Short mmCIF file of N, CA, C and O in Angstrom, two decimals:
data_model
loop_
_atom_site.label_atom_id
_atom_site.label_comp_id
_atom_site.label_asym_id
_atom_site.label_seq_id
_atom_site.Cartn_x
_atom_site.Cartn_y
_atom_site.Cartn_z
N GLN A 1 -8.93 -17.88 -6.63
CA GLN A 1 -8.65 -16.51 -5.92
C GLN A 1 -7.62 -15.95 -5.52
O GLN A 1 -6.68 -16.29 -4.65
N VAL A 2 -7.76 -14.77 -5.27
CA VAL A 2 -6.56 -14.11 -4.75
C VAL A 2 -6.64 -13.24 -3.88
O VAL A 2 -7.67 -12.52 -3.42
N GLN A 3 -6.23 -13.02 -2.51
CA GLN A 3 -5.76 -12.75 -1.55
C GLN A 3 -5.36 -11.69 -0.78
O GLN A 3 -3.58 -12.27 -1.22
N LEU A 4 -5.08 -10.47 -0.70
CA LEU A 4 -4.17 -9.86 0.25
C LEU A 4 -4.72 -9.07 1.47
O LEU A 4 -5.52 -8.83 2.02
N VAL A 5 -3.34 -9.05 2.04
CA VAL A 5 -3.59 -9.06 3.67
C VAL A 5 -2.99 -7.92 4.38
O VAL A 5 -1.40 -8.47 4.10
N GLU A 6 -3.04 -7.06 4.91
CA GLU A 6 -2.36 -5.90 5.40
C GLU A 6 -2.27 -5.79 6.58
O GLU A 6 -3.14 -6.86 7.38
N SER A 7 -1.07 -5.98 7.16
CA SER A 7 -0.88 -5.62 8.64
C SER A 7 0.23 -4.37 8.58
O SER A 7 1.26 -3.67 8.24
N GLY A 8 0.08 -3.93 10.26
CA GLY A 8 1.33 -3.14 10.78
C GLY A 8 0.43 -1.70 10.65
O GLY A 8 1.32 -0.59 11.40
N GLY A 9 -0.82 -1.99 10.82
CA GLY A 9 -1.33 -0.19 10.85
C GLY A 9 -1.50 -0.50 12.94
O GLY A 9 -1.40 -1.27 13.75
N GLY A 10 -1.63 0.88 12.44
CA GLY A 10 -2.25 1.30 14.89
C GLY A 10 -2.29 2.65 14.82
O GLY A 10 -2.24 3.41 13.78
N LEU A 11 -1.67 2.92 15.96
CA LEU A 11 -1.90 4.68 16.67
C LEU A 11 -0.62 4.72 16.51
O LEU A 11 0.29 4.05 17.32
N VAL A 12 -0.48 5.82 16.24
CA VAL A 12 1.17 6.09 16.87
C VAL A 12 1.37 7.76 16.93
O VAL A 12 0.67 8.38 16.43
N GLN A 13 1.94 8.41 17.01
CA GLN A 13 2.77 9.76 18.09
C GLN A 13 3.06 10.59 16.36
O GLN A 13 3.72 9.87 15.85
N ALA A 14 2.64 12.01 16.02
CA ALA A 14 3.16 12.45 14.65
C ALA A 14 4.95 12.73 15.36
O ALA A 14 5.16 12.66 16.75
N GLY A 15 5.36 12.40 14.58
CA GLY A 15 7.03 12.64 13.93
C GLY A 15 7.20 10.70 14.21
O GLY A 15 8.47 10.34 13.32
N GLY A 16 6.61 9.78 14.45
CA GLY A 16 6.86 8.66 14.53
C GLY A 16 7.27 7.58 12.95
O GLY A 16 6.84 8.39 12.07
N SER A 17 6.91 6.54 13.40
CA SER A 17 6.91 5.53 12.00
C SER A 17 6.26 4.72 12.36
O SER A 17 5.62 4.15 13.28
N LEU A 18 6.21 3.94 11.18
CA LEU A 18 5.02 2.86 11.27
C LEU A 18 5.55 1.79 9.77
O LEU A 18 5.84 2.55 9.08
N ARG A 19 5.31 0.39 9.84
CA ARG A 19 5.56 0.13 8.97
C ARG A 19 4.48 -1.07 8.50
O ARG A 19 4.17 -1.87 9.11
N LEU A 20 4.10 -0.79 7.29
CA LEU A 20 2.78 -1.56 6.65
C LEU A 20 3.19 -2.88 6.00
O LEU A 20 4.20 -2.70 5.05
N SER A 21 2.87 -3.62 5.89
CA SER A 21 3.15 -4.55 4.73
C SER A 21 1.54 -5.90 4.25
O SER A 21 0.82 -5.23 5.33
N CYS A 22 1.83 -5.89 3.01
CA CYS A 22 0.83 -6.49 2.36
C CYS A 22 1.19 -8.22 1.56
O CYS A 22 1.39 -7.80 0.67
N ALA A 23 0.54 -9.02 1.87
CA ALA A 23 0.77 -10.28 1.16
C ALA A 23 -0.79 -10.81 0.06
O ALA A 23 -1.28 -10.32 1.15
N ALA A 24 0.39 -11.48 -0.49
CA ALA A 24 -0.57 -11.78 -1.45
C ALA A 24 -0.62 -12.83 -1.15
O ALA A 24 0.34 -13.50 -1.41
N SER A 25 -1.68 -13.67 -1.57
CA SER A 25 -1.43 -14.97 -1.90
C SER A 25 -3.14 -15.24 -2.64
O SER A 25 -3.56 -15.20 -2.87
N GLY A 26 -2.53 -17.02 -2.95
CA GLY A 26 -3.74 -17.59 -3.89
C GLY A 26 -2.96 -17.63 -4.77
O GLY A 26 -2.56 -18.49 -5.30
N SER A 27 -4.42 -18.11 -6.27
CA SER A 27 -3.69 -18.65 -7.34
C SER A 27 -3.17 -17.32 -8.41
O SER A 27 -3.58 -16.00 -8.86
N ILE A 28 -1.54 -16.88 -7.97
CA ILE A 28 -0.67 -15.68 -8.69
C ILE A 28 -0.25 -16.51 -9.16
O ILE A 28 0.59 -17.35 -9.78
N SER A 29 -0.20 -16.24 -10.97
CA SER A 29 0.77 -15.92 -11.79
C SER A 29 1.62 -15.15 -11.95
O SER A 29 2.52 -15.42 -11.90
N ARG A 30 1.18 -13.51 -11.94
CA ARG A 30 1.86 -12.91 -12.17
C ARG A 30 1.74 -11.92 -11.55
O ARG A 30 0.54 -11.19 -12.11
N ILE A 31 2.36 -11.16 -10.84
CA ILE A 31 2.24 -9.37 -10.33
C ILE A 31 2.70 -8.50 -10.73
O ILE A 31 4.26 -8.73 -11.16
N ASN A 32 2.00 -7.49 -11.29
CA ASN A 32 2.87 -6.01 -11.74
C ASN A 32 3.36 -5.47 -11.49
O ASN A 32 3.71 -5.69 -10.08
N ALA A 33 2.37 -4.36 -11.21
CA ALA A 33 2.49 -3.13 -10.25
C ALA A 33 1.62 -3.63 -8.70
O ALA A 33 0.49 -4.39 -8.93
N MET A 34 2.41 -3.09 -7.61
CA MET A 34 1.51 -3.30 -6.11
C MET A 34 1.66 -1.38 -5.74
O MET A 34 2.62 -0.78 -5.94
N GLY A 35 0.39 -1.41 -4.83
CA GLY A 35 1.39 -0.36 -4.03
C GLY A 35 0.04 -0.31 -3.16
O GLY A 35 -0.83 -0.53 -2.88
N TRP A 36 -0.21 0.91 -2.82
CA TRP A 36 -1.00 1.61 -1.56
C TRP A 36 -1.64 2.60 -1.36
O TRP A 36 -1.07 3.51 -2.69
N HIS A 37 -3.40 3.33 -1.51
CA HIS A 37 -4.05 4.21 -1.57
C HIS A 37 -4.39 4.18 0.16
O HIS A 37 -3.97 3.13 0.76
N ARG A 38 -4.73 5.74 -0.09
CA ARG A 38 -5.77 5.77 1.61
C ARG A 38 -6.53 6.62 1.60
O ARG A 38 -6.72 7.50 0.48
N GLN A 39 -7.55 6.14 2.61
CA GLN A 39 -8.61 6.81 2.02
C GLN A 39 -9.07 7.77 3.59
O GLN A 39 -9.03 6.60 4.68
N ALA A 40 -8.94 8.74 3.72
CA ALA A 40 -9.48 9.32 5.19
C ALA A 40 -10.95 10.18 5.35
O ALA A 40 -11.79 9.93 4.56
N PRO A 41 -11.59 9.81 6.29
CA PRO A 41 -12.54 10.11 6.90
C PRO A 41 -13.04 11.26 5.86
O PRO A 41 -12.48 12.54 5.96
N GLY A 42 -14.22 11.46 5.17
CA GLY A 42 -15.01 12.78 4.26
C GLY A 42 -13.92 12.84 3.15
O GLY A 42 -14.71 13.73 2.14
N ASN A 43 -12.88 11.93 2.81
CA ASN A 43 -12.04 12.37 1.50
C ASN A 43 -12.15 11.00 0.66
O ASN A 43 -12.31 10.11 0.83
N PRO A 44 -12.04 11.21 -0.51
CA PRO A 44 -11.75 10.29 -1.43
C PRO A 44 -10.42 9.38 -1.42
O PRO A 44 -9.21 10.13 -0.83
N ARG A 45 -10.39 8.22 -2.04
CA ARG A 45 -9.30 7.61 -1.62
C ARG A 45 -8.08 7.81 -2.51
O ARG A 45 -8.68 8.69 -3.58
N GLU A 46 -7.17 7.65 -2.55
CA GLU A 46 -6.16 8.65 -2.80
C GLU A 46 -4.84 8.10 -2.81
O GLU A 46 -4.64 6.75 -2.34
N LEU A 47 -3.92 7.84 -4.06
CA LEU A 47 -2.45 6.75 -3.93
C LEU A 47 -1.83 7.79 -3.35
O LEU A 47 -1.27 8.85 -3.18
N VAL A 48 -1.17 6.81 -2.75
CA VAL A 48 -0.15 6.60 -1.48
C VAL A 48 1.32 6.33 -1.94
O VAL A 48 2.26 7.32 -2.23
N ALA A 49 1.65 5.61 -3.24
CA ALA A 49 2.90 4.70 -3.62
C ALA A 49 2.60 3.78 -4.67
O ALA A 49 1.49 2.60 -4.51
N ALA A 50 3.37 3.53 -5.71
CA ALA A 50 3.12 2.30 -6.21
C ALA A 50 4.67 1.98 -6.75
O ALA A 50 5.71 2.65 -6.70
N ILE A 51 4.89 0.78 -6.98
CA ILE A 51 6.05 0.19 -7.46
C ILE A 51 5.76 -0.96 -8.26
O ILE A 51 4.89 -1.71 -8.40
N THR A 52 6.60 -1.19 -9.26
CA THR A 52 6.45 -2.07 -10.70
C THR A 52 7.09 -3.61 -10.39
O THR A 52 8.50 -2.99 -9.34
N SER A 53 7.42 -4.07 -11.95
CA SER A 53 7.57 -5.56 -11.08
C SER A 53 9.37 -5.40 -10.98
O SER A 53 9.83 -6.36 -10.45
N GLY A 54 9.29 -4.20 -11.74
CA GLY A 54 11.17 -3.54 -11.73
C GLY A 54 11.43 -2.52 -10.73
O GLY A 54 12.98 -2.77 -10.58
N GLY A 55 11.05 -2.21 -9.99
CA GLY A 55 11.27 -1.75 -8.93
C GLY A 55 11.05 -0.33 -9.52
O GLY A 55 11.47 0.98 -8.02
N SER A 56 10.57 0.37 -9.82
CA SER A 56 10.25 1.58 -10.26
C SER A 56 8.97 2.50 -9.27
O SER A 56 8.48 1.23 -9.05
N THR A 57 9.42 3.30 -9.10
CA THR A 57 8.87 3.55 -7.81
C THR A 57 7.75 5.08 -7.68
O THR A 57 8.21 5.56 -8.79
N ASN A 58 6.66 5.57 -7.10
CA ASN A 58 6.10 6.35 -7.56
C ASN A 58 5.36 7.14 -6.14
O ASN A 58 4.54 6.38 -5.81
N TYR A 59 5.46 8.68 -6.00
CA TYR A 59 4.50 8.78 -4.82
C TYR A 59 4.12 9.99 -4.85
O TYR A 59 3.80 10.75 -5.73
N ALA A 60 3.34 10.00 -3.77
CA ALA A 60 2.34 11.36 -3.85
C ALA A 60 3.03 12.04 -3.60
O ALA A 60 3.85 12.16 -2.42
N ASP A 61 2.78 13.49 -4.17
CA ASP A 61 3.75 14.58 -3.31
C ASP A 61 3.80 14.59 -1.53
O ASP A 61 4.60 15.20 -1.38
N SER A 62 2.85 14.78 -0.96
CA SER A 62 2.42 14.47 0.18
C SER A 62 3.31 13.58 0.81
O SER A 62 3.90 14.06 2.25
N VAL A 63 3.85 12.69 0.81
CA VAL A 63 4.39 11.64 1.40
C VAL A 63 5.98 11.70 0.83
O VAL A 63 6.04 10.76 1.60
N LYS A 64 6.50 12.21 -0.24
CA LYS A 64 7.66 12.05 -0.66
C LYS A 64 8.91 12.65 0.45
O LYS A 64 8.24 12.81 1.22
N GLY A 65 9.86 11.84 0.10
CA GLY A 65 10.71 12.12 1.51
C GLY A 65 10.73 11.66 2.55
O GLY A 65 11.86 11.56 3.53
N ARG A 66 9.51 10.74 3.06
CA ARG A 66 8.83 10.31 4.16
C ARG A 66 8.29 9.23 4.02
O ARG A 66 8.56 8.54 5.29
N PHE A 67 7.42 9.02 3.16
CA PHE A 67 7.76 7.27 3.19
C PHE A 67 8.21 6.32 1.76
O PHE A 67 8.78 7.26 0.75
N THR A 68 8.17 5.58 2.23
CA THR A 68 9.34 4.55 1.05
C THR A 68 8.37 3.02 0.90
O THR A 68 8.16 2.46 2.01
N ILE A 69 7.75 2.81 -0.60
CA ILE A 69 7.31 1.74 -0.70
C ILE A 69 8.57 0.73 -1.32
O ILE A 69 9.59 1.02 -2.25
N SER A 70 8.55 -0.40 -0.53
CA SER A 70 9.27 -2.04 -1.23
C SER A 70 8.22 -3.06 -1.46
O SER A 70 7.33 -3.12 -1.18
N ARG A 71 9.28 -3.79 -2.34
CA ARG A 71 8.49 -5.28 -2.42
C ARG A 71 9.17 -6.27 -2.35
O ARG A 71 10.88 -6.32 -2.22
N ASP A 72 9.05 -7.69 -2.38
CA ASP A 72 9.72 -8.82 -1.88
C ASP A 72 9.02 -9.43 -3.12
O ASP A 72 8.16 -10.17 -2.52
N ASN A 73 9.21 -10.01 -3.85
CA ASN A 73 8.84 -10.69 -5.41
C ASN A 73 8.58 -11.55 -5.30
O ASN A 73 7.40 -12.69 -5.11
N ALA A 74 9.62 -12.74 -3.87
CA ALA A 74 9.79 -13.96 -4.40
C ALA A 74 8.52 -13.95 -3.09
O ALA A 74 8.26 -15.44 -2.72
N LYS A 75 7.79 -12.91 -2.57
CA LYS A 75 7.40 -13.15 -1.13
C LYS A 75 6.11 -12.74 -1.41
O LYS A 75 4.88 -13.12 -0.96
N ASN A 76 5.13 -12.14 -2.88
CA ASN A 76 4.70 -11.58 -2.87
C ASN A 76 4.12 -10.52 -1.79
O ASN A 76 3.07 -10.29 -1.90
N THR A 77 4.91 -9.68 -1.57
CA THR A 77 4.49 -8.72 -0.38
C THR A 77 5.06 -7.01 -0.82
O THR A 77 6.60 -7.03 -1.30
N VAL A 78 4.14 -6.32 -0.49
CA VAL A 78 4.66 -4.97 -0.35
C VAL A 78 4.56 -4.28 0.27
O VAL A 78 3.92 -4.72 1.59
N TYR A 79 5.92 -3.88 1.22
CA TYR A 79 5.73 -2.85 1.90
C TYR A 79 5.99 -1.46 2.06
O TYR A 79 5.98 -0.18 1.01
N LEU A 80 5.31 -0.71 3.23
CA LEU A 80 5.35 0.68 2.78
C LEU A 80 6.18 0.86 4.42
O LEU A 80 5.54 0.87 5.60
N GLN A 81 7.09 1.65 4.60
CA GLN A 81 7.44 2.71 5.59
C GLN A 81 7.55 4.00 5.90
O GLN A 81 7.43 4.93 5.04
N MET A 82 7.03 3.97 6.89
CA MET A 82 6.08 5.73 6.86
C MET A 82 7.16 5.74 8.25
O MET A 82 6.76 5.55 9.59
N ASN A 83 7.68 7.14 7.68
CA ASN A 83 8.43 8.26 8.97
C ASN A 83 7.86 9.44 8.72
O ASN A 83 7.23 10.18 8.16
N SER A 84 8.33 10.34 9.97
CA SER A 84 8.08 11.45 9.96
C SER A 84 6.10 11.96 9.89
O SER A 84 6.03 12.61 9.32
N LEU A 85 5.25 11.08 10.80
CA LEU A 85 4.44 10.65 9.89
C LEU A 85 3.24 12.08 10.71
O LEU A 85 3.70 12.77 11.46
N LYS A 86 2.58 12.15 10.00
CA LYS A 86 1.61 13.50 10.96
C LYS A 86 -0.15 13.40 10.40
O LYS A 86 -0.21 11.99 10.31
N ALA A 87 -0.55 14.04 11.43
CA ALA A 87 -1.93 13.92 11.62
C ALA A 87 -2.40 13.71 10.43
O ALA A 87 -3.50 13.17 10.55
N GLU A 88 -2.56 14.28 9.62
CA GLU A 88 -2.95 14.47 7.90
C GLU A 88 -2.25 12.63 7.41
O GLU A 88 -3.14 13.04 6.46
N ASP A 89 -1.99 12.56 8.02
CA ASP A 89 -1.73 10.83 7.03
C ASP A 89 -3.12 9.94 7.67
O ASP A 89 -2.63 8.85 7.46
N THR A 90 -3.53 9.95 9.13
CA THR A 90 -4.50 9.17 9.43
C THR A 90 -5.23 8.74 8.21
O THR A 90 -5.71 9.90 7.82
N ALA A 91 -5.91 7.54 7.90
CA ALA A 91 -6.19 7.09 6.85
C ALA A 91 -6.64 5.89 7.46
O ALA A 91 -5.36 5.33 8.57
N VAL A 92 -6.83 4.91 6.60
CA VAL A 92 -7.11 3.81 6.49
C VAL A 92 -6.19 3.40 4.94
O VAL A 92 -7.21 3.97 4.03
N TYR A 93 -5.42 2.51 5.25
CA TYR A 93 -4.33 2.50 4.01
C TYR A 93 -5.02 0.62 3.61
O TYR A 93 -4.85 0.21 4.01
N TYR A 94 -4.92 1.09 2.50
CA TYR A 94 -5.23 0.12 1.73
C TYR A 94 -4.00 -0.66 -0.01
O TYR A 94 -3.53 0.62 -0.13
N CYS A 95 -3.94 -2.09 0.44
CA CYS A 95 -2.99 -2.03 -0.76
C CYS A 95 -3.47 -2.51 -1.77
O CYS A 95 -4.49 -2.74 -1.60
N TYR A 96 -2.68 -2.98 -3.32
CA TYR A 96 -3.35 -3.50 -4.26
C TYR A 96 -2.14 -4.22 -4.93
O TYR A 96 -1.12 -4.08 -4.48
N ALA A 97 -2.49 -5.31 -5.78
CA ALA A 97 -1.47 -5.88 -6.70
C ALA A 97 -2.18 -6.14 -7.83
O ALA A 97 -3.94 -6.84 -7.64
N ASP A 98 -1.62 -5.43 -9.43
CA ASP A 98 -2.23 -6.02 -10.76
C ASP A 98 -2.09 -7.14 -11.21
O ASP A 98 -0.47 -7.25 -11.14
N LEU A 99 -2.57 -8.29 -11.33
CA LEU A 99 -2.27 -9.39 -11.60
C LEU A 99 -2.53 -9.71 -13.16
O LEU A 99 -3.83 -9.18 -13.65
N SER A 100 -2.05 -10.32 -13.58
CA SER A 100 -2.20 -10.68 -15.26
C SER A 100 -2.54 -12.12 -15.37
O SER A 100 -2.00 -13.00 -14.57
N ASN A 101 -3.64 -12.36 -16.15
CA ASN A 101 -3.61 -13.70 -16.50
C ASN A 101 -4.13 -13.78 -18.50
O ASN A 101 -3.95 -12.88 -19.06
N ALA A 102 -4.97 -14.52 -18.45
CA ALA A 102 -5.15 -14.73 -20.19
C ALA A 102 -6.02 -13.56 -20.38
O ALA A 102 -6.26 -13.85 -22.04
N TYR A 103 -6.22 -12.92 -19.38
CA TYR A 103 -7.55 -11.97 -19.73
C TYR A 103 -6.98 -10.22 -19.84
O TYR A 103 -8.09 -10.08 -20.46
N GLY A 104 -6.16 -10.53 -19.44
CA GLY A 104 -5.53 -9.56 -18.99
C GLY A 104 -5.23 -9.39 -17.71
O GLY A 104 -4.50 -9.78 -17.18
N THR A 105 -5.36 -7.49 -17.22
CA THR A 105 -4.67 -7.46 -16.19
C THR A 105 -6.21 -6.75 -14.93
O THR A 105 -7.09 -6.56 -15.14
N ILE A 106 -6.06 -7.61 -13.88
CA ILE A 106 -6.84 -7.29 -12.92
C ILE A 106 -6.57 -7.07 -11.46
O ILE A 106 -5.17 -7.43 -11.25
N ARG A 107 -6.98 -5.84 -11.11
CA ARG A 107 -6.38 -4.85 -9.97
C ARG A 107 -7.21 -6.09 -7.98
O ARG A 107 -8.71 -5.79 -8.41
N TYR A 108 -6.40 -6.47 -7.64
CA TYR A 108 -6.95 -6.82 -6.22
C TYR A 108 -6.10 -6.08 -5.28
O TYR A 108 -5.43 -5.57 -5.35
N TRP A 109 -7.60 -6.08 -4.36
CA TRP A 109 -7.07 -5.08 -3.09
C TRP A 109 -7.46 -5.92 -1.99
O TRP A 109 -8.26 -6.26 -1.43
N GLY A 110 -6.33 -5.03 -1.10
CA GLY A 110 -6.87 -5.68 0.47
C GLY A 110 -7.80 -5.00 1.52
O GLY A 110 -8.77 -4.33 0.68
N LYS A 111 -8.27 -5.54 2.36
CA LYS A 111 -9.08 -4.66 3.28
C LYS A 111 -9.22 -3.67 3.96
O LYS A 111 -9.76 -2.85 4.26
N GLY A 112 -7.95 -3.42 3.96
CA GLY A 112 -6.95 -1.84 4.37
C GLY A 112 -7.62 -1.72 6.01
O GLY A 112 -7.18 -2.73 6.82
N THR A 113 -5.86 -1.08 6.25
CA THR A 113 -5.45 -1.26 7.88
C THR A 113 -5.65 0.12 8.74
O THR A 113 -5.10 1.60 7.28
N LEU A 114 -5.91 0.57 9.54
CA LEU A 114 -6.46 1.88 10.16
C LEU A 114 -4.93 2.19 10.60
O LEU A 114 -4.23 1.49 11.70
N VAL A 115 -4.08 3.34 10.14
CA VAL A 115 -3.09 4.28 10.78
C VAL A 115 -3.68 5.61 11.54
O VAL A 115 -4.35 6.21 10.90
N THR A 116 -3.34 5.73 12.75
CA THR A 116 -4.15 6.60 13.03
C THR A 116 -2.66 7.68 14.11
O THR A 116 -2.16 7.08 14.97
N VAL A 117 -2.38 8.74 13.52
CA VAL A 117 -1.58 9.67 14.02
C VAL A 117 -1.91 10.46 15.09
O VAL A 117 -2.69 11.05 14.44
N SER A 118 -1.96 10.61 16.51
CA SER A 118 -1.94 11.69 17.36
C SER A 118 -1.18 12.79 17.12
O SER A 118 0.17 12.37 17.34
N SER A 119 -1.34 13.65 17.28
CA SER A 119 -1.11 14.83 17.45
C SER A 119 -0.62 15.68 18.79
O SER A 119 -0.86 14.97 20.27
#
């Protein structure tokens, strides 16, 4: 089994910063892409940022220039540095990791961490 545990969420004022972390543990052979999605109340889950094992990144237009995704492959951990936060960034943030095994690639999800930005 593989577990992903997020941390770093909380309450912050608009314009502030937060750093989310997500550590993968368990039976891990190889992690391909890792990333973050978010879901605000009444909205569908959306991609925030993703990073490949080689370090290539992809961001939602709404967070470009404000958020930075990074990873530490030795620690099986992905980070999301969020700066210049806005009220519309309020959501539950979920990390994911794509793991390869003999049968293909499986996406694992964390349980989510709440980010609340007060205006």
